[in-house]
CSV table of C-alpha atoms in Angstrom, one decimal:
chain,number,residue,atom,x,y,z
A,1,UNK,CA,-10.2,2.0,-1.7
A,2,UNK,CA,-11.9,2.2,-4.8
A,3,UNK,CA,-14.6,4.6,-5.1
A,4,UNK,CA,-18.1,4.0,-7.5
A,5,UNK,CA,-17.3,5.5,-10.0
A,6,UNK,CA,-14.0,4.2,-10.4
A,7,UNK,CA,-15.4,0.7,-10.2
A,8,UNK,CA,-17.6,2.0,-12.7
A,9,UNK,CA,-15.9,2.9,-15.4
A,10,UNK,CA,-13.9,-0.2,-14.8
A,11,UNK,CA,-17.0,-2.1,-15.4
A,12,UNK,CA,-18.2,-0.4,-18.4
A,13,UNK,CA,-14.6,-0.5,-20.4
A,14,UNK,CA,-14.5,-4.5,-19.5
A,15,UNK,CA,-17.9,-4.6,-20.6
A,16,UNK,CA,-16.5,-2.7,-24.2
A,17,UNK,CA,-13.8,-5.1,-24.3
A,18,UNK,CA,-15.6,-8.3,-24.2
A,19,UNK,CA,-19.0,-6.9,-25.7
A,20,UNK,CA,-20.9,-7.9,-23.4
A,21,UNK,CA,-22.6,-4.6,-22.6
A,22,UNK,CA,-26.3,-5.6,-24.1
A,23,UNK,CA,-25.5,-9.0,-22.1
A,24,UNK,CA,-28.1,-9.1,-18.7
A,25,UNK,CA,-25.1,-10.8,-16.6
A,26,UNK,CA,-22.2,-9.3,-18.2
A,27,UNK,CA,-20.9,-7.2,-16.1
A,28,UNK,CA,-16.6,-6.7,-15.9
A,29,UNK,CA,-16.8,-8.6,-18.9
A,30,UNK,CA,-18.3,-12.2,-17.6
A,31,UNK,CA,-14.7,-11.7,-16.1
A,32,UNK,CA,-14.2,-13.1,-12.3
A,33,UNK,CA,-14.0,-10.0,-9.5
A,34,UNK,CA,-12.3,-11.5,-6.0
A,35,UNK,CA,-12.2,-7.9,-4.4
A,36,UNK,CA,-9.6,-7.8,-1.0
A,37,UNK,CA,-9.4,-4.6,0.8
A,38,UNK,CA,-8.8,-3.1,4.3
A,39,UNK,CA,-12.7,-1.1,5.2
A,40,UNK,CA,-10.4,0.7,8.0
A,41,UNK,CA,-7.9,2.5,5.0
A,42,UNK,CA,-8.3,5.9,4.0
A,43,UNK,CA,-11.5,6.4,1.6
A,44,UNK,CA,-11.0,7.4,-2.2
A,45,UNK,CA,-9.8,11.2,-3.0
A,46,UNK,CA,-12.8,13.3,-2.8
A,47,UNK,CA,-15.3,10.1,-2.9
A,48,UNK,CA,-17.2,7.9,-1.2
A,49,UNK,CA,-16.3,3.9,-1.1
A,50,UNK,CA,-20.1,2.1,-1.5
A,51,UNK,CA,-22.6,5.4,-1.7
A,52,UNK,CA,-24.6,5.2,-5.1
A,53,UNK,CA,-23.5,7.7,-7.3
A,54,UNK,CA,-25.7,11.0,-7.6
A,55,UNK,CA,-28.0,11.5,-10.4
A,56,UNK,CA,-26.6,14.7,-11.4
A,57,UNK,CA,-22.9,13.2,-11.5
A,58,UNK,CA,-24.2,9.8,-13.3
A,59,UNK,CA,-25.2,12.5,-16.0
A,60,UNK,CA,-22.3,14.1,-16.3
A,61,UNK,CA,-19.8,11.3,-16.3
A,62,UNK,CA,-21.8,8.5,-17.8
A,63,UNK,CA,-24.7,10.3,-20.1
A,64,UNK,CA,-26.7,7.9,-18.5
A,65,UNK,CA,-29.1,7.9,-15.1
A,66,UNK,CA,-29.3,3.9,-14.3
A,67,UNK,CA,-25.8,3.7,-13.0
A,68,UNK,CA,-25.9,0.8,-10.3
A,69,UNK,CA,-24.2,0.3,-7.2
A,70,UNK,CA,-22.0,-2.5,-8.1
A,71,UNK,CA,-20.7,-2.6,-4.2
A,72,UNK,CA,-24.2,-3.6,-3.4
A,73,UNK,CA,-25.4,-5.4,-6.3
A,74,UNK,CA,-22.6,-7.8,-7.5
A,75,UNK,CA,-20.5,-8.6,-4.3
A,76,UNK,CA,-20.8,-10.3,-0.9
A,77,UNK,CA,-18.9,-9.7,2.1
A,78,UNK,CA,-16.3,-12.0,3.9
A,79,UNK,CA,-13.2,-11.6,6.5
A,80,UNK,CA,-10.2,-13.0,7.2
A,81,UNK,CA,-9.3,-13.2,10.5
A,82,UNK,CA,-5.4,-14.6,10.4
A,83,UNK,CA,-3.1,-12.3,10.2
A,84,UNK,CA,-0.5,-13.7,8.1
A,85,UNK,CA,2.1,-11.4,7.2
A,86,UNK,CA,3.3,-10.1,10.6
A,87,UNK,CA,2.3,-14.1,11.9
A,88,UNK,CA,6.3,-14.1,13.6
A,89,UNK,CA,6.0,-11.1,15.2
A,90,UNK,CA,2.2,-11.8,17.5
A,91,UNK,CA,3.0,-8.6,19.7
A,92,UNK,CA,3.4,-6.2,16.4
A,93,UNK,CA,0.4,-7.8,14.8
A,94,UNK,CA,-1.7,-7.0,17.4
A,95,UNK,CA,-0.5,-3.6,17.6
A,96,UNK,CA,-1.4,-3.0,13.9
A,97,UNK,CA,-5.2,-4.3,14.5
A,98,UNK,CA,-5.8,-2.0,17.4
A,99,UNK,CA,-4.5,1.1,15.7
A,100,UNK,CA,-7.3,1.7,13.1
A,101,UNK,CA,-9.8,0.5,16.6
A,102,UNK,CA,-8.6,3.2,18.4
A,103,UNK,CA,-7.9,0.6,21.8
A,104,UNK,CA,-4.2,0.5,21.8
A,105,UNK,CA,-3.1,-1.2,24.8
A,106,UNK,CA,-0.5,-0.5,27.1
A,107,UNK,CA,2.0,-3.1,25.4
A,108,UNK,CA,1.2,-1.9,22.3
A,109,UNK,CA,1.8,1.6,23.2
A,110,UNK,CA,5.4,1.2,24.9
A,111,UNK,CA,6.3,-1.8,22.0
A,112,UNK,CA,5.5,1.6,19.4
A,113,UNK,CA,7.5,4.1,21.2
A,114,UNK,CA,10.1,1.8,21.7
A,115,UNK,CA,10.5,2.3,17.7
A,116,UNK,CA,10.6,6.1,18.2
A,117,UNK,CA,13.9,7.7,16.4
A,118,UNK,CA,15.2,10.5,18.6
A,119,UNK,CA,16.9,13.1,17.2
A,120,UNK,CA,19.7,15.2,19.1
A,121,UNK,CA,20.0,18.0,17.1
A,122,UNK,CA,17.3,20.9,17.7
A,123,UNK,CA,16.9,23.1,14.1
A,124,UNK,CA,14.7,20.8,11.2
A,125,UNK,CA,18.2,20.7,8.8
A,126,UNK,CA,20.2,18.9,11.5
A,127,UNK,CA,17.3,16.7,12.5
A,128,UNK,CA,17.1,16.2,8.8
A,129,UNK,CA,20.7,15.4,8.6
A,130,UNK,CA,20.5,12.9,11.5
A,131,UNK,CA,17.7,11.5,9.8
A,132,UNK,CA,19.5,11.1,6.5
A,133,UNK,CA,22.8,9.2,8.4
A,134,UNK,CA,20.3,6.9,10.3
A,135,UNK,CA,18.4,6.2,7.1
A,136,UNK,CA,21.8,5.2,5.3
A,137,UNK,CA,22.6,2.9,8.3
A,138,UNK,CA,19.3,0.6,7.8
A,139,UNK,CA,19.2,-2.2,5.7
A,140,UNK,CA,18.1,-1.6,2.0
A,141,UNK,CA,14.8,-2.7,2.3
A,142,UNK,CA,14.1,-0.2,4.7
A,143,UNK,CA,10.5,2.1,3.7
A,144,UNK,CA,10.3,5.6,5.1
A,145,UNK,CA,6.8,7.2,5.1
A,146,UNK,CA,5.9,10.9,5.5
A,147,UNK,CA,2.4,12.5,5.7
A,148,UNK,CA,3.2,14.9,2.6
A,149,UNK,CA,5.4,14.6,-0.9
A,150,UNK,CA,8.0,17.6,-0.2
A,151,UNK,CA,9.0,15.5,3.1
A,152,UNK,CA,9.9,12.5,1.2
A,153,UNK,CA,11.8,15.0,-1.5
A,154,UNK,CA,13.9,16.2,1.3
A,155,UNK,CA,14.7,13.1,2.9
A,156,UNK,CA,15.6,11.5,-0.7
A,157,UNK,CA,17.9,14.8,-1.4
A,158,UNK,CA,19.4,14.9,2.4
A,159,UNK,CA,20.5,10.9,1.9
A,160,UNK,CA,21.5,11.7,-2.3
A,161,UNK,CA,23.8,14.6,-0.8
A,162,UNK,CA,25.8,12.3,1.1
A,163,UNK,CA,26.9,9.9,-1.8
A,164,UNK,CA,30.5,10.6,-2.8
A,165,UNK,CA,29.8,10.6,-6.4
A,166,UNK,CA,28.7,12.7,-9.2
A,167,UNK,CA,25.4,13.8,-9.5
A,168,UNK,CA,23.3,13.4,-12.6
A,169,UNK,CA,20.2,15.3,-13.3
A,170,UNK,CA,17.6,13.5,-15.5
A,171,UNK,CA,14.9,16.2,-17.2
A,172,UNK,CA,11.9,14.8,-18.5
A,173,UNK,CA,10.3,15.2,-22.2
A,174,UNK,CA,7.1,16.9,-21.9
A,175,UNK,CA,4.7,16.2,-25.3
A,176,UNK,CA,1.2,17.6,-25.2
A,177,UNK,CA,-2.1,17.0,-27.1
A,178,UNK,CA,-4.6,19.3,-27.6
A,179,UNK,CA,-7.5,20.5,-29.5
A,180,UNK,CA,-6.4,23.5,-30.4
A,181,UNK,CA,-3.5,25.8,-29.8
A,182,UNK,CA,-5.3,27.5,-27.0
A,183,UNK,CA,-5.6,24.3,-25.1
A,184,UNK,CA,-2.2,23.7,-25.9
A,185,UNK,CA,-0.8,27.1,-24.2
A,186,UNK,CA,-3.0,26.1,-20.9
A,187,UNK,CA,-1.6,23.1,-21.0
A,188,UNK,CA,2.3,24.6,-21.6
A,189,UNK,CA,1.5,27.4,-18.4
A,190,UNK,CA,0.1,24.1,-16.3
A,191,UNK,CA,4.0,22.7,-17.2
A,192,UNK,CA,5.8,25.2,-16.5
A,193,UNK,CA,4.2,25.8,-12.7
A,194,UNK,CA,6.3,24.9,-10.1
A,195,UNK,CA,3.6,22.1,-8.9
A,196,UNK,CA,3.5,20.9,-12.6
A,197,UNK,CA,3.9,17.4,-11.2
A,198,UNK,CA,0.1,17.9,-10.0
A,199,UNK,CA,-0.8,17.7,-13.8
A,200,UNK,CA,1.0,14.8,-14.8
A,201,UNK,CA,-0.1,12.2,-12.4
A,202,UNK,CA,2.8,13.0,-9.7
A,203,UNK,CA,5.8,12.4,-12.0
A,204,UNK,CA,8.6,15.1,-11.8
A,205,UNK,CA,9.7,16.8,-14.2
A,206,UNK,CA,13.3,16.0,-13.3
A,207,UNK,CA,15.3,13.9,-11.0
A,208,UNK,CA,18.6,13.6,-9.5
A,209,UNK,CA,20.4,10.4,-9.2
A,210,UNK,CA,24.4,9.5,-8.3
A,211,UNK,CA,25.4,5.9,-8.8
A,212,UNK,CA,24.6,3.4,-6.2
A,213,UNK,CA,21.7,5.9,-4.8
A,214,UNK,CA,18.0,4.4,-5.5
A,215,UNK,CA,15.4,5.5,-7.7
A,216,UNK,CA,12.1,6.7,-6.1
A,217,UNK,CA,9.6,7.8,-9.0
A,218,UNK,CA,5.9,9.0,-7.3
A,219,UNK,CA,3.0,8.5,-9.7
A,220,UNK,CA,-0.4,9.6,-8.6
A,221,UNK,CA,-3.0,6.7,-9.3
C-alpha cells in the first residue's frame, strides 16, 4: 500500500515534471492514474493508507497546509471479482480469499496443512539443514518467505554452504555525501554498524555467491 504522503510527493514531482503545478486539473502531471491494490495487505510502514495528512506533518514535509487527500479527491473505487491467477487450482484460490476474512473452512484448512514441511530433526541448525536439502530439491522457481530478514540470510547461507564450489565474497563501494565533514563522520559510524544495511535502503554491504547458486539482493522501498 501506498501511503498519502507517498502519493503525494508522487503527485507534486509529476506535477514539476510536466509544469503543470499552477494547472487547476493537473494533478500527476495530466498523466493517467489506473491504481490496483489488495485493501486486505499490510498498510504502509508507520502510515496510514487514505487518512488526510496532519497539519502539523503537511508543514513539515510540504511547507504547505492545503495538502489534499488525493485517495478521496481524484479516485473511484471498483473490484474485481475473478480470480485469475490461481483460476486452475479453484480449491487454493479459495483458500487465499478466506485467509485475509478470517473464515477458513474446513477444506481450506486440511488443503494448507497438507502443504506443511515437517522437519525430523529437533535443534534449529538441523531443522535448518533439512530445510536447506528440501529447498535444493524444489524446482527453481520455488519462493521461500520468512517473517524477518536474518531468516532469509540463513536459509540463503545454509542452501550456498552446500554447493561444491568456491565461494566468492562480493564487498560493496560505499560513497557518501555530505554537508560537511561532520555529517560525513555520522554518516561513516551509521556504515560501519553491523545493521548498516538499515541505512542504505536494505542492500548489504557484502555478499557471498559460488557458481550456479542464485543471487538474492533485498532493497528496502
Amino acid at each position: 500500500m501506498v501511503s498519502n504522503i507517498c502519493f503525494s510527493c508522487c503527485n507534486i514531482r509529476l506535477c514539476e515534471i510536466f509544469n503543470t503545478i499552477q494547472e487547476e486539473d493537473g494533478y500527476f502531471g495530466k498523466i493517467n492514474i489506473l491504481l490496483f491494490g489488495d485493501l486486505l495487505q499490510l498498510q504502509p510502514v508507520g502510515e496510514a493508507s487514505f487518512a488526510d495528512i496532519p497539519k502539523e506533518k503537511q508543514l513539515e514535509l510540504f511547507g504547505s497546509l492545503s495538502i489534499e487527500n488525493l485517495w478521496i479527491k481524484l479516485f473511484s473505487y471498483d473490484e474485481l471479482t475473478q480470480n485469475v491467477t490461481q483460476q486452475e487450482d479453484p480449491a487454493y484460490a479459495n483458500a487465499l480469499s478466506e485467509i485475509p476474512l478470517g473464515i477458513l473452512s474446513e477444506s481450506s484448512e486440511q488443503l494448507l496443512n497438507s502443504k506443511v514441511i515437517k522437519f525430523d530433526a529437533v535443534s534449529m541448525s538441523k531443522c535448518l539443514d533439512e530445510l536447506a536439502n528440501y529447498v535444493m530439491n524444489q524446482p527453481n522457481h520455488c519462493i521461500c518467505l520468512f517473517p524477518t530478514r536474518a531468516q532469509c540470510a540463513a536459509l540463503n547461507a545454509a542452501v550456498l554452504s552446500k554447493l561444491n564450489d568456491t565461494k566468492i565474497t562480493l564487498k560493496a563501494v560505499d560513497k557518501i555525501t555530505a554537508k560537511d565533514q561532520n555529517a560525513a563522520k555520522r554518516k561513516l559510524q551509521r556504515l560501519s554498524d553491523e545493521n548498516k544495511s538499515s541505512f542504505t535502503g536494505g542492500l548489504e554491504g557484502e555478499i557471498d555467491i559460488k557458481v550456479g547458486g542464485k543471487v538474492m539482493l533485498q532493497r528496502n522501498i
